[in-house]
mmCIF file of C-alpha atoms in Angstrom:
data_model
loop_
_atom_site.group_PDB
_atom_site.id
_atom_site.type_symbol
_atom_site.label_atom_id
_atom_site.label_comp_id
_atom_site.label_asym_id
_atom_site.label_seq_id
_atom_site.Cartn_x
_atom_site.Cartn_y
_atom_site.Cartn_z
ATOM 1 C CA MET B 1 16.834 -15.305 -55.783
ATOM 2 C CA PRO B 2 21.368 -14.712 -54.644
ATOM 3 C CA ASP B 3 21.462 -13.208 -51.286
ATOM 4 C CA THR B 4 19.404 -9.428 -51.013
ATOM 5 C CA GLN B 5 22.571 -8.091 -49.785
ATOM 6 C CA LEU B 6 24.895 -9.483 -53.149
ATOM 7 C CA LEU B 7 21.808 -7.376 -55.071
ATOM 8 C CA LEU B 8 21.987 -4.957 -53.622
ATOM 9 C CA GLU B 9 25.606 -4.411 -53.803
ATOM 10 C CA ALA B 10 25.143 -4.807 -57.542
ATOM 11 C CA LEU B 11 22.507 -2.228 -57.465
ATOM 12 C CA SER B 12 24.928 -0.026 -56.022
ATOM 13 C CA CYS B 13 27.593 -1.233 -58.088
ATOM 14 C CA LEU B 14 25.790 0.214 -61.480
ATOM 15 C CA SER B 15 24.027 3.291 -59.908
ATOM 16 C CA GLY B 16 26.984 4.236 -58.061
ATOM 17 C CA CYS B 17 24.739 4.974 -55.269
ATOM 18 C CA ASN B 18 25.088 3.653 -52.179
ATOM 19 C CA VAL B 19 22.069 1.172 -51.699
ATOM 20 C CA GLU B 20 20.573 0.345 -48.516
ATOM 21 C CA GLN B 21 17.896 -1.769 -47.738
ATOM 22 C CA THR B 22 14.553 -0.809 -46.648
ATOM 23 C CA ASN B 23 11.253 -1.824 -45.269
ATOM 24 C CA GLY B 24 9.539 1.072 -46.648
ATOM 25 C CA VAL B 25 9.186 2.405 -50.225
ATOM 26 C CA SER B 26 11.456 2.377 -52.730
ATOM 27 C CA GLN B 27 12.818 5.750 -53.851
ATOM 28 C CA LEU B 28 13.761 4.778 -57.228
ATOM 29 C CA THR B 29 12.416 1.858 -59.145
ATOM 30 C CA ALA B 30 13.524 -0.296 -61.927
ATOM 31 C CA GLN B 31 13.394 2.684 -64.866
ATOM 32 C CA ASP B 32 14.984 5.240 -62.649
ATOM 33 C CA PHE B 33 18.012 2.802 -62.584
ATOM 34 C CA VAL B 34 18.528 2.026 -66.102
ATOM 35 C CA ASN B 35 17.820 6.249 -66.432
ATOM 36 C CA ILE B 36 20.413 6.595 -64.285
ATOM 37 C CA VAL B 37 23.082 4.707 -65.624
ATOM 38 C CA ALA B 38 22.002 5.399 -68.902
ATOM 39 C CA LEU B 39 22.161 9.470 -68.105
ATOM 40 C CA LYS B 40 25.838 9.654 -66.038
ATOM 41 C CA GLU B 41 27.853 7.678 -68.994
ATOM 42 C CA PHE B 42 25.696 10.085 -71.927
ATOM 43 C CA TYR B 43 26.075 12.958 -69.536
ATOM 44 C CA LYS B 44 29.730 11.990 -68.882
ATOM 45 C CA LYS B 45 30.378 11.585 -72.358
ATOM 46 C CA GLU B 46 29.163 15.161 -72.732
ATOM 47 C CA GLY B 47 32.237 16.405 -70.497
ATOM 48 C CA PHE B 48 29.722 17.426 -67.020
ATOM 49 C CA LYS B 49 30.063 16.197 -64.521
ATOM 50 C CA GLU B 50 27.421 16.305 -61.922
ATOM 51 C CA LEU B 51 23.835 14.954 -63.601
ATOM 52 C CA GLU B 52 20.728 15.994 -61.141
ATOM 53 C CA TYR B 53 18.080 13.351 -61.236
ATOM 54 C CA PRO B 54 14.814 13.435 -58.845
ATOM 55 C CA SER B 55 14.265 12.694 -55.799
ATOM 56 C CA LEU B 56 17.319 12.230 -55.118
ATOM 57 C CA GLY B 57 19.305 15.903 -56.363
ATOM 58 C CA THR B 58 22.719 15.611 -57.722
ATOM 59 C CA LEU B 59 24.942 13.287 -58.159
ATOM 60 C CA SER B 60 28.428 12.754 -58.511
ATOM 61 C CA LEU B 61 30.278 11.626 -62.594
ATOM 62 C CA SER B 62 33.325 11.436 -61.461
ATOM 63 C CA ASP B 63 34.746 8.243 -61.844
ATOM 64 C CA LEU B 64 34.984 6.467 -58.452
ATOM 65 C CA ASP B 65 35.151 3.209 -59.816
ATOM 66 C CA ASP B 66 38.338 2.474 -60.087
ATOM 67 C CA HIS B 67 38.238 1.886 -56.358
ATOM 68 C CA ASP B 68 36.935 -0.702 -55.641
ATOM 69 C CA MET B 69 34.241 0.414 -53.272
ATOM 70 C CA TYR B 70 33.550 -3.293 -51.126
ATOM 71 C CA SER B 71 37.505 -3.818 -50.497
ATOM 72 C CA SER B 72 39.442 -1.665 -47.286
ATOM 73 C CA PRO B 73 39.934 2.195 -48.121
ATOM 74 C CA LEU B 74 42.875 3.032 -49.346
ATOM 75 C CA ALA B 75 45.048 5.119 -46.970
ATOM 76 C CA LEU B 76 43.097 8.755 -47.579
ATOM 77 C CA GLU B 77 44.602 12.215 -47.028
ATOM 78 C CA ALA B 78 44.442 14.353 -44.056
ATOM 79 C CA GLY B 79 40.584 15.900 -44.455
ATOM 80 C CA ARG B 80 39.588 13.466 -48.596
ATOM 81 C CA PRO B 81 36.537 12.495 -48.059
ATOM 82 C CA SER B 82 36.567 9.044 -48.831
ATOM 83 C CA PRO B 83 35.100 7.125 -52.502
ATOM 84 C CA GLN B 84 32.162 5.495 -50.711
ATOM 85 C CA SER B 85 30.716 9.233 -48.876
ATOM 86 C CA LEU B 86 30.640 11.323 -52.154
ATOM 87 C CA ARG B 87 27.885 8.561 -53.253
ATOM 88 C CA THR B 88 24.558 9.179 -52.685
ATOM 89 C CA THR B 89 22.216 7.357 -50.506
ATOM 90 C CA VAL B 90 19.318 5.380 -51.847
ATOM 91 C CA LYS B 91 17.474 3.470 -50.200
ATOM 92 C CA VAL B 92 15.818 0.432 -51.680
ATOM 93 C CA ASN B 93 12.926 -2.265 -50.935
ATOM 94 C CA PRO B 94 13.835 -5.984 -52.557
ATOM 95 C CA ASP B 95 10.298 -7.044 -52.015
ATOM 96 C CA ASP B 96 9.645 -4.051 -53.581
ATOM 97 C CA PHE B 97 12.300 -4.145 -56.521
ATOM 98 C CA PHE B 98 13.003 -6.965 -57.795
ATOM 99 C CA HIS B 99 10.158 -9.815 -58.675
ATOM 100 C CA THR B 100 11.683 -13.632 -57.972
ATOM 101 C CA GLN B 101 8.309 -15.358 -59.787
ATOM 102 C CA PHE B 102 10.472 -14.069 -62.461
ATOM 103 C CA ASP B 103 14.368 -14.830 -61.639
ATOM 104 C CA TYR B 104 15.760 -17.452 -63.979
ATOM 105 C CA ASP B 105 18.928 -19.154 -63.780
ATOM 106 C CA PHE B 106 21.195 -19.030 -67.495
ATOM 107 C CA THR B 107 23.988 -20.354 -65.263
ATOM 108 C CA ASN B 108 24.888 -23.951 -67.426
ATOM 109 C CA VAL B 109 22.288 -23.389 -69.705
ATOM 110 C CA LYS B 110 24.022 -23.660 -73.712
ATOM 111 C CA ASP B 111 21.364 -23.219 -76.836
ATOM 112 C CA GLY B 112 23.977 -23.486 -79.694
ATOM 113 C CA ASP B 113 21.899 -23.214 -82.863
ATOM 114 C CA LYS B 114 18.439 -22.355 -80.584
ATOM 115 C CA THR B 115 17.329 -18.718 -81.949
ATOM 116 C CA PHE B 116 14.516 -17.682 -79.349
ATOM 117 C CA LEU B 117 12.707 -13.906 -80.732
ATOM 118 C CA ARG B 118 11.634 -11.194 -78.754
ATOM 119 C CA GLY B 119 9.579 -9.093 -81.225
ATOM 120 C CA SER B 120 10.957 -10.776 -84.378
ATOM 121 C CA GLU B 121 14.175 -10.120 -83.546
ATOM 122 C CA ARG B 122 16.763 -12.235 -82.532
ATOM 123 C CA TYR B 123 17.031 -12.578 -78.618
ATOM 124 C CA SER B 124 20.808 -13.423 -77.011
ATOM 125 C CA ARG B 125 19.983 -14.991 -74.146
ATOM 126 C CA PRO B 126 22.770 -14.188 -71.203
ATOM 127 C CA CYS B 127 23.569 -17.695 -71.155
ATOM 128 C CA GLY B 128 25.782 -18.046 -68.178
ATOM 129 C CA TRP B 129 24.504 -15.370 -66.420
ATOM 130 C CA SER B 130 22.125 -15.537 -63.380
ATOM 131 C CA ARG B 131 19.531 -13.136 -63.743
ATOM 132 C CA SER B 132 17.132 -11.360 -60.916
ATOM 133 C CA ALA B 133 13.852 -10.191 -62.125
ATOM 134 C CA LEU B 134 12.729 -6.323 -61.398
ATOM 135 C CA ARG B 135 9.706 -5.747 -60.934
ATOM 136 C CA VAL B 136 7.827 -3.706 -64.185
ATOM 137 C CA VAL B 137 4.642 -5.705 -64.194
ATOM 138 C CA GLN B 138 1.706 -3.411 -64.424
ATOM 139 C CA ARG B 139 4.355 -0.457 -63.763
ATOM 140 C CA TYR B 140 3.813 1.448 -67.544
ATOM 141 C CA ASP B 141 0.712 2.407 -69.356
ATOM 142 C CA GLY B 142 -0.317 0.399 -72.028
ATOM 143 C CA GLY B 143 -0.180 -3.565 -70.817
ATOM 144 C CA GLU B 144 2.042 -5.738 -70.702
ATOM 145 C CA GLY B 145 3.180 -6.774 -75.024
ATOM 146 C CA TRP B 146 6.516 -5.138 -74.593
ATOM 147 C CA LEU B 147 8.096 -7.061 -71.990
ATOM 148 C CA GLY B 148 6.201 -10.707 -73.892
ATOM 149 C CA THR B 149 7.396 -12.538 -77.072
ATOM 150 C CA GLY B 150 5.236 -11.912 -80.372
ATOM 151 C CA HIS B 151 5.229 -9.271 -82.791
ATOM 152 C CA SER B 152 4.832 -6.588 -80.086
ATOM 153 C CA ALA B 153 7.290 -7.046 -78.416
ATOM 154 C CA TRP B 154 9.835 -4.890 -77.561
ATOM 155 C CA PRO B 155 13.892 -6.335 -78.346
ATOM 156 C CA VAL B 156 16.235 -7.390 -75.731
ATOM 157 C CA CYS B 157 19.209 -4.926 -75.486
ATOM 158 C CA TYR B 158 22.184 -4.930 -72.816
ATOM 159 C CA HIS B 159 23.751 -2.291 -71.294
ATOM 160 C CA GLY B 160 26.665 -2.556 -69.145
ATOM 161 C CA HIS B 161 30.049 0.189 -67.735
ATOM 162 C CA THR B 162 31.056 2.671 -70.444
ATOM 163 C CA MET B 163 28.875 1.314 -73.279
ATOM 164 C CA ASP B 164 28.355 4.555 -74.221
ATOM 165 C CA GLY B 165 31.896 5.850 -73.823
ATOM 166 C CA SER B 166 33.748 2.551 -75.363
ATOM 167 C CA LEU B 167 31.856 1.719 -78.266
ATOM 168 C CA GLY B 168 32.725 4.311 -80.017
ATOM 169 C CA VAL B 169 36.412 2.488 -80.093
ATOM 170 C CA ILE B 170 34.447 -1.148 -80.710
ATOM 171 C CA LEU B 171 32.220 0.039 -83.676
ATOM 172 C CA THR B 172 35.618 1.013 -85.682
ATOM 173 C CA ALA B 173 37.694 -1.269 -84.476
ATOM 174 C CA GLY B 174 38.255 -2.739 -88.048
ATOM 175 C CA GLN B 175 40.037 0.287 -89.345
ATOM 176 C CA LEU B 176 42.204 1.863 -86.594
ATOM 177 C CA GLU B 177 45.521 0.799 -85.591
ATOM 178 C CA PRO B 178 45.902 -0.588 -82.981
ATOM 179 C CA ASN B 179 45.996 0.949 -79.439
ATOM 180 C CA ALA B 180 44.110 4.020 -81.884
ATOM 181 C CA GLU B 181 41.824 5.932 -79.560
ATOM 182 C CA PRO B 182 39.946 7.306 -81.845
ATOM 183 C CA GLY B 183 37.352 10.373 -81.199
ATOM 184 C CA PHE B 184 33.966 9.330 -79.574
ATOM 185 C CA LEU B 185 31.963 11.052 -82.115
ATOM 186 C CA ASP B 186 33.835 10.809 -85.177
ATOM 187 C CA ALA B 187 34.025 6.871 -84.468
ATOM 188 C CA ALA B 188 30.201 6.929 -83.585
ATOM 189 C CA ALA B 189 29.066 9.263 -87.130
ATOM 190 C CA ALA B 190 30.929 6.543 -88.590
ATOM 191 C CA SER B 191 28.998 3.446 -88.118
ATOM 192 C CA LEU B 192 25.882 5.033 -88.228
ATOM 193 C CA VAL B 193 23.701 4.129 -91.731
ATOM 194 C CA THR B 194 22.279 8.098 -90.730
ATOM 195 C CA GLY B 195 24.667 9.892 -90.626
ATOM 196 C CA GLU B 196 22.159 13.040 -89.456
ATOM 197 C CA THR B 197 22.372 11.687 -85.876
ATOM 198 C CA ARG B 198 26.384 12.364 -85.429
ATOM 199 C CA GLY B 199 25.565 8.606 -82.941
ATOM 200 C CA ARG B 200 24.602 11.586 -79.942
ATOM 201 C CA GLY B 201 23.155 9.800 -77.793
ATOM 202 C CA VAL B 202 22.407 5.448 -75.473
ATOM 203 C CA TYR B 203 23.997 2.972 -77.015
ATOM 204 C CA SER B 204 23.368 -0.450 -75.663
ATOM 205 C CA THR B 205 24.098 -4.215 -77.147
ATOM 206 C CA PRO B 206 21.270 -7.023 -79.005
ATOM 207 C CA ASP B 207 24.840 -9.366 -77.263
ATOM 208 C CA VAL B 208 25.792 -10.733 -74.418
ATOM 209 C CA LYS B 209 29.496 -10.864 -75.000
ATOM 210 C CA THR B 210 29.289 -7.891 -76.521
ATOM 211 C CA ALA B 211 28.113 -6.380 -72.776
ATOM 212 C CA GLU B 212 30.073 -8.389 -71.177
ATOM 213 C CA LYS B 213 33.169 -6.594 -72.124
ATOM 214 C CA HIS B 214 32.341 -3.596 -70.885
ATOM 215 C CA CYS B 215 30.407 -4.189 -67.491
ATOM 216 C CA LYS B 216 30.672 -2.737 -63.999
ATOM 217 C CA ARG B 217 32.526 -6.027 -61.674
ATOM 218 C CA PHE B 218 32.721 -5.410 -57.910
ATOM 219 C CA LYS B 219 33.745 -7.709 -55.259
ATOM 220 C CA SER B 220 31.209 -8.545 -52.514
ATOM 221 C CA LYS B 221 31.039 -8.429 -48.763
ATOM 222 C CA VAL B 222 28.586 -11.301 -48.736
ATOM 223 C CA ASP B 223 31.135 -14.309 -50.243
ATOM 224 C CA GLY B 224 34.198 -12.513 -50.987
ATOM 225 C CA LYS B 225 33.914 -13.133 -54.920
ATOM 226 C CA THR B 226 34.143 -10.361 -57.422
ATOM 227 C CA TYR B 227 31.419 -11.189 -59.818
ATOM 228 C CA LYS B 228 29.558 -8.985 -63.099
ATOM 229 C CA VAL B 229 26.755 -6.984 -63.333
ATOM 230 C CA ILE B 230 25.045 -5.995 -66.922
ATOM 231 C CA LEU B 231 21.123 -4.930 -67.491
ATOM 232 C CA GLN B 232 19.410 -6.576 -69.855
ATOM 233 C CA ASN B 233 15.993 -4.600 -71.118
ATOM 234 C CA ARG B 234 13.731 -3.735 -73.573
ATOM 235 C CA ILE B 235 14.277 -1.640 -76.346
ATOM 236 C CA ASN B 236 11.442 0.596 -77.937
ATOM 237 C CA PRO B 237 11.980 -0.299 -81.307
ATOM 238 C CA GLU B 238 10.797 2.716 -83.063
ATOM 239 C CA LYS B 239 13.045 4.862 -80.805
ATOM 240 C CA ARG B 240 16.290 2.855 -81.948
ATOM 241 C CA GLN B 241 19.234 4.011 -84.346
ATOM 242 C CA THR B 242 20.875 1.192 -86.510
ATOM 243 C CA CYS B 243 24.458 1.153 -86.546
ATOM 244 C CA GLN B 244 26.198 -0.629 -89.280
ATOM 245 C CA ARG B 245 27.100 -3.499 -87.121
ATOM 246 C CA GLU B 246 24.568 -5.704 -85.850
ATOM 247 C CA ASP B 247 25.277 -5.583 -82.611
ATOM 248 C CA VAL B 248 24.977 -2.219 -81.960
ATOM 249 C CA TRP B 249 22.534 -0.036 -81.291
ATOM 250 C CA LEU B 250 21.326 3.245 -80.477
ATOM 251 C CA VAL B 251 18.636 5.939 -78.481
ATOM 252 C CA TYR B 252 19.739 8.550 -80.113
ATOM 253 C CA VAL B 253 19.456 11.709 -77.735
ATOM 254 C CA PRO B 254 18.909 15.441 -80.435
ATOM 255 C CA GLU B 255 21.473 18.832 -79.981
ATOM 256 C CA GLY B 256 19.696 21.371 -77.537
ATOM 257 C CA SER B 257 17.570 18.741 -75.593
ATOM 258 C CA THR B 258 17.082 19.659 -72.101
ATOM 259 C CA ASP B 259 17.645 17.269 -68.630
ATOM 260 C CA VAL B 260 13.696 16.920 -68.614
ATOM 261 C CA GLN B 261 13.317 15.841 -72.919
ATOM 262 C CA THR B 262 16.491 13.891 -72.299
ATOM 263 C CA ARG B 263 15.271 11.731 -69.111
ATOM 264 C CA ALA B 264 12.037 11.610 -71.409
ATOM 265 C CA ILE B 265 13.703 10.338 -74.361
ATOM 266 C CA VAL B 266 15.490 7.166 -72.421
ATOM 267 C CA GLN B 267 12.597 6.832 -70.109
ATOM 268 C CA GLU B 268 10.660 6.209 -73.466
ATOM 269 C CA SER B 269 13.436 3.949 -75.412
ATOM 270 C CA ILE B 270 14.533 2.301 -73.037
ATOM 271 C CA ARG B 271 12.712 0.295 -70.309
ATOM 272 C CA PRO B 272 14.299 -2.564 -67.610
ATOM 273 C CA TYR B 273 13.219 -6.071 -66.508
ATOM 274 C CA GLY B 274 16.565 -7.592 -65.024
ATOM 275 C CA MET B 275 19.655 -7.371 -63.832
ATOM 276 C CA LEU B 276 22.605 -10.419 -64.887
ATOM 277 C CA LEU B 277 25.197 -11.873 -62.424
ATOM 278 C CA LYS B 278 28.040 -13.241 -63.400
ATOM 279 C CA PRO B 279 31.127 -14.365 -60.909
ATOM 280 C CA GLU B 280 35.118 -14.229 -62.109
#
């Protein structure tokens, strides 16, 4: 298992919160974290400035990621709070949140032409990454079939930073002039096999290389290295919309959905089971 503090830094980077260690009960579950990562990007794209999340209250959607939260702080104007102080603090018990029994180091793994399946769909293993398993066994109703390798298993997907915003450009990249910036909904709508959804929702990819292009990075206090971080999830095949590009999947959120309904859609559609780290 990687250094505990390094993992907490990675969670902080993904969620935009200050994640700190506790010996008590974790304030959030692994499912909460994937909800927050997905919902923050979705609501930011919708033009909101804040996200309300149970047990945490109001989370800012302001983009604080341009500031390296683990480097020396920038000179601040008098009376202006630091970026760190604007983040919500979350307490996590590593023993309750991570499941080290299922950690796997893909750092030196090369699959070549080998094919792996999850739910009868190709699984692009995260070669070159180190995976810290999240504690999700016996956390959901209906058994563990979704997490297996058989026909009832959910396919694997990856979620990186700005997946929702950046993929609008990726989807039509072959049709655009260099450096063109299309409207997100227009680009997404053009990419979908079924046009009625108009691209509104949460995006992910079955291709770890695609996710890597849009992943978050942070400089660790532990060893001074800069790391890339991605969430590895399973996606409900019945909730996923197919795009023209095979490496783009959408969980559609209908217009008019309330905050509670939107959170329920994400929770029913995407389940996390690993956090991937790679030093640059």
